[in-house]
Amino acid sequence: MNSELDNIYATPSHQVSDFVFDQKVAGVFNDMIRRSVPGYAQIINTIGDFADSHVTPNTNVYDLGCSLGAASLTIRRRIEQRNCNIIAVDNSESMIQRCKENLSAYVSDTNVELICGDIRNIEISNTSMVILNFTLQFLPVEDRDALIGKIYRGLLPGGMLVISEKLRFDDNKMQQLLDKHHLDFKRANGYSELEISQKRSALENVMKPDTLTHHHSRFDNCGFSHYSTWFQCFNFVSMVAIK
Ligand SMILES: Nc1ncnc2c1ncn2[C@@H]1O[C@H](C[S@+](CC[C@H]([NH3+])C(=O)[O-])CC(=O)[O-])[C@@H](O)[C@H]1O
Ligand SMILES: O=C(O)C(=O)Cc1ccccc1
């Protein structure tokens, strides 16, 4: 996978514009997400483990907001010989283009259908696994319940949803503590104060994290009776829910 260095926010800008998944971001995304999200590599690997133990033969697997295809690539390696279909969706053309190149760099007997489109308009059916790896947080808040409900209905009994997100905390002390440690993580990975603050402004109107309580009540309301956090580092969490 390509690894150009992320220096998108390294030069001062008078007016930082809203964050978009354009060609510039797609070109550095592999570096950006690894240096910005604590636990990202572990989460991707573990998604592969979950797929190995959970994806059943002749079913669909959905990777919603697939970006460069990191989750799809890992899953595909782990579910050979099961006659499954991976459906990877993203509404950024630049991401889909690069995802296509990444997927074609390896051979596999598992078909990957790449869709450039909005995950709110995708039909979900006959699925044993759905991945929302840091994608729900970019959807308008009012559209999130409907997406999780649609996923629940498309899952087969025993099917699994893996959802990773940045969290917000109602408790101010915890918000400050975990946010500080996330920023320290970014500094330790070479981001400057300018890069950190300009990216923060760019994300402000675009990425709106929910609280853990909100995620839990959404799971409840959509019908999931089994769910748990399986990973958390600071304000980043990955949860698993089973139908
Ligand atoms: N409505 C939408 N429809 C389709 N795609 C969307 C939509 N909204 C946002 N996206 C897409 O969701 C992705 C979110 S990144 C996912 C990382 C990946 N899962 C990974 O495992 O590396 C997370 C991050 O950047 O923190 C972007 O590629 C958007 O274009
Ligand atoms: O960079 C951050 O501060 C984040 O919260 C994570 C992130 C990672 C990649 C794109 C957008 C947000």
XYZ file of N, CA and C and ligand atoms in Angstrom, residues 21 29 40 44 65-67 90-92 95 117-119 133-135 137-139, ligand 1:
90
model
N -12.208 13.920 1.749
C -11.415 12.763 1.320
C -11.114 12.901 -0.175
N -3.165 8.832 2.858
C -4.070 8.327 3.887
C -3.481 7.200 4.737
N -4.603 1.519 15.256
C -5.159 1.236 13.920
C -4.665 -0.110 13.357
N -6.991 -3.415 12.440
C -7.055 -4.050 11.108
C -6.722 -5.546 11.213
N -17.183 2.422 3.860
C -16.194 3.496 4.040
C -14.823 2.852 4.003
N -14.556 2.144 2.894
C -13.374 1.257 2.826
C -12.064 2.018 2.660
N -12.100 3.295 2.270
C -10.875 4.086 1.992
C -9.953 3.313 1.048
N -17.129 3.197 -0.871
C -16.668 4.515 -0.420
C -17.190 5.557 -1.406
N -17.522 6.742 -0.905
C -18.038 7.768 -1.827
C -16.953 8.719 -2.329
N -15.677 8.429 -1.993
C -14.573 9.227 -2.523
C -13.963 8.501 -3.724
N -10.280 7.654 -3.280
C -10.053 6.481 -2.423
C -10.323 5.207 -3.218
N -19.872 4.937 -3.980
C -21.238 5.367 -3.694
C -21.419 5.650 -2.230
N -22.623 6.102 -1.903
C -22.939 6.485 -0.527
C -23.446 5.263 0.240
N -22.848 4.995 1.401
C -23.239 3.810 2.171
C -24.702 3.885 2.640
N -15.241 0.728 9.871
C -14.003 1.068 10.572
C -13.732 2.573 10.456
N -14.154 3.322 11.482
C -13.986 4.787 11.539
C -14.746 5.508 10.426
N -15.941 5.025 10.128
C -16.757 5.638 9.071
C -18.015 6.306 9.611
N -18.672 7.981 12.156
C -18.436 9.322 12.707
C -18.482 10.426 11.640
N -18.378 10.049 10.362
C -18.442 11.044 9.288
C -19.842 11.204 8.705
N -20.765 10.350 9.120
C -22.145 10.431 8.617
C -22.905 11.492 9.427
N -21.669 8.567 3.267
C -20.563 7.920 2.916
N -20.616 6.922 1.994
C -19.495 6.254 1.636
N -18.282 6.513 2.163
C -18.183 7.496 3.073
C -19.307 8.242 3.484
N -18.907 9.165 4.409
C -17.576 8.994 4.561
N -17.137 7.991 3.757
C -15.772 7.475 3.633
O -15.419 6.900 4.867
C -14.002 6.862 4.975
C -13.620 7.184 6.409
S -11.984 6.696 6.812
C -12.208 4.928 6.908
C -10.964 4.108 7.101
C -11.075 2.710 6.554
N -12.340 2.063 6.895
C -9.905 1.861 7.014
O -10.140 0.873 7.717
O -8.764 2.209 6.652
C -11.789 7.082 8.494
C -10.988 8.263 8.817
O -10.499 8.942 7.921
O -10.809 8.545 10.084
C -13.456 7.825 3.930
O -12.730 7.153 2.929
C -14.707 8.513 3.365
O -14.598 8.830 1.994
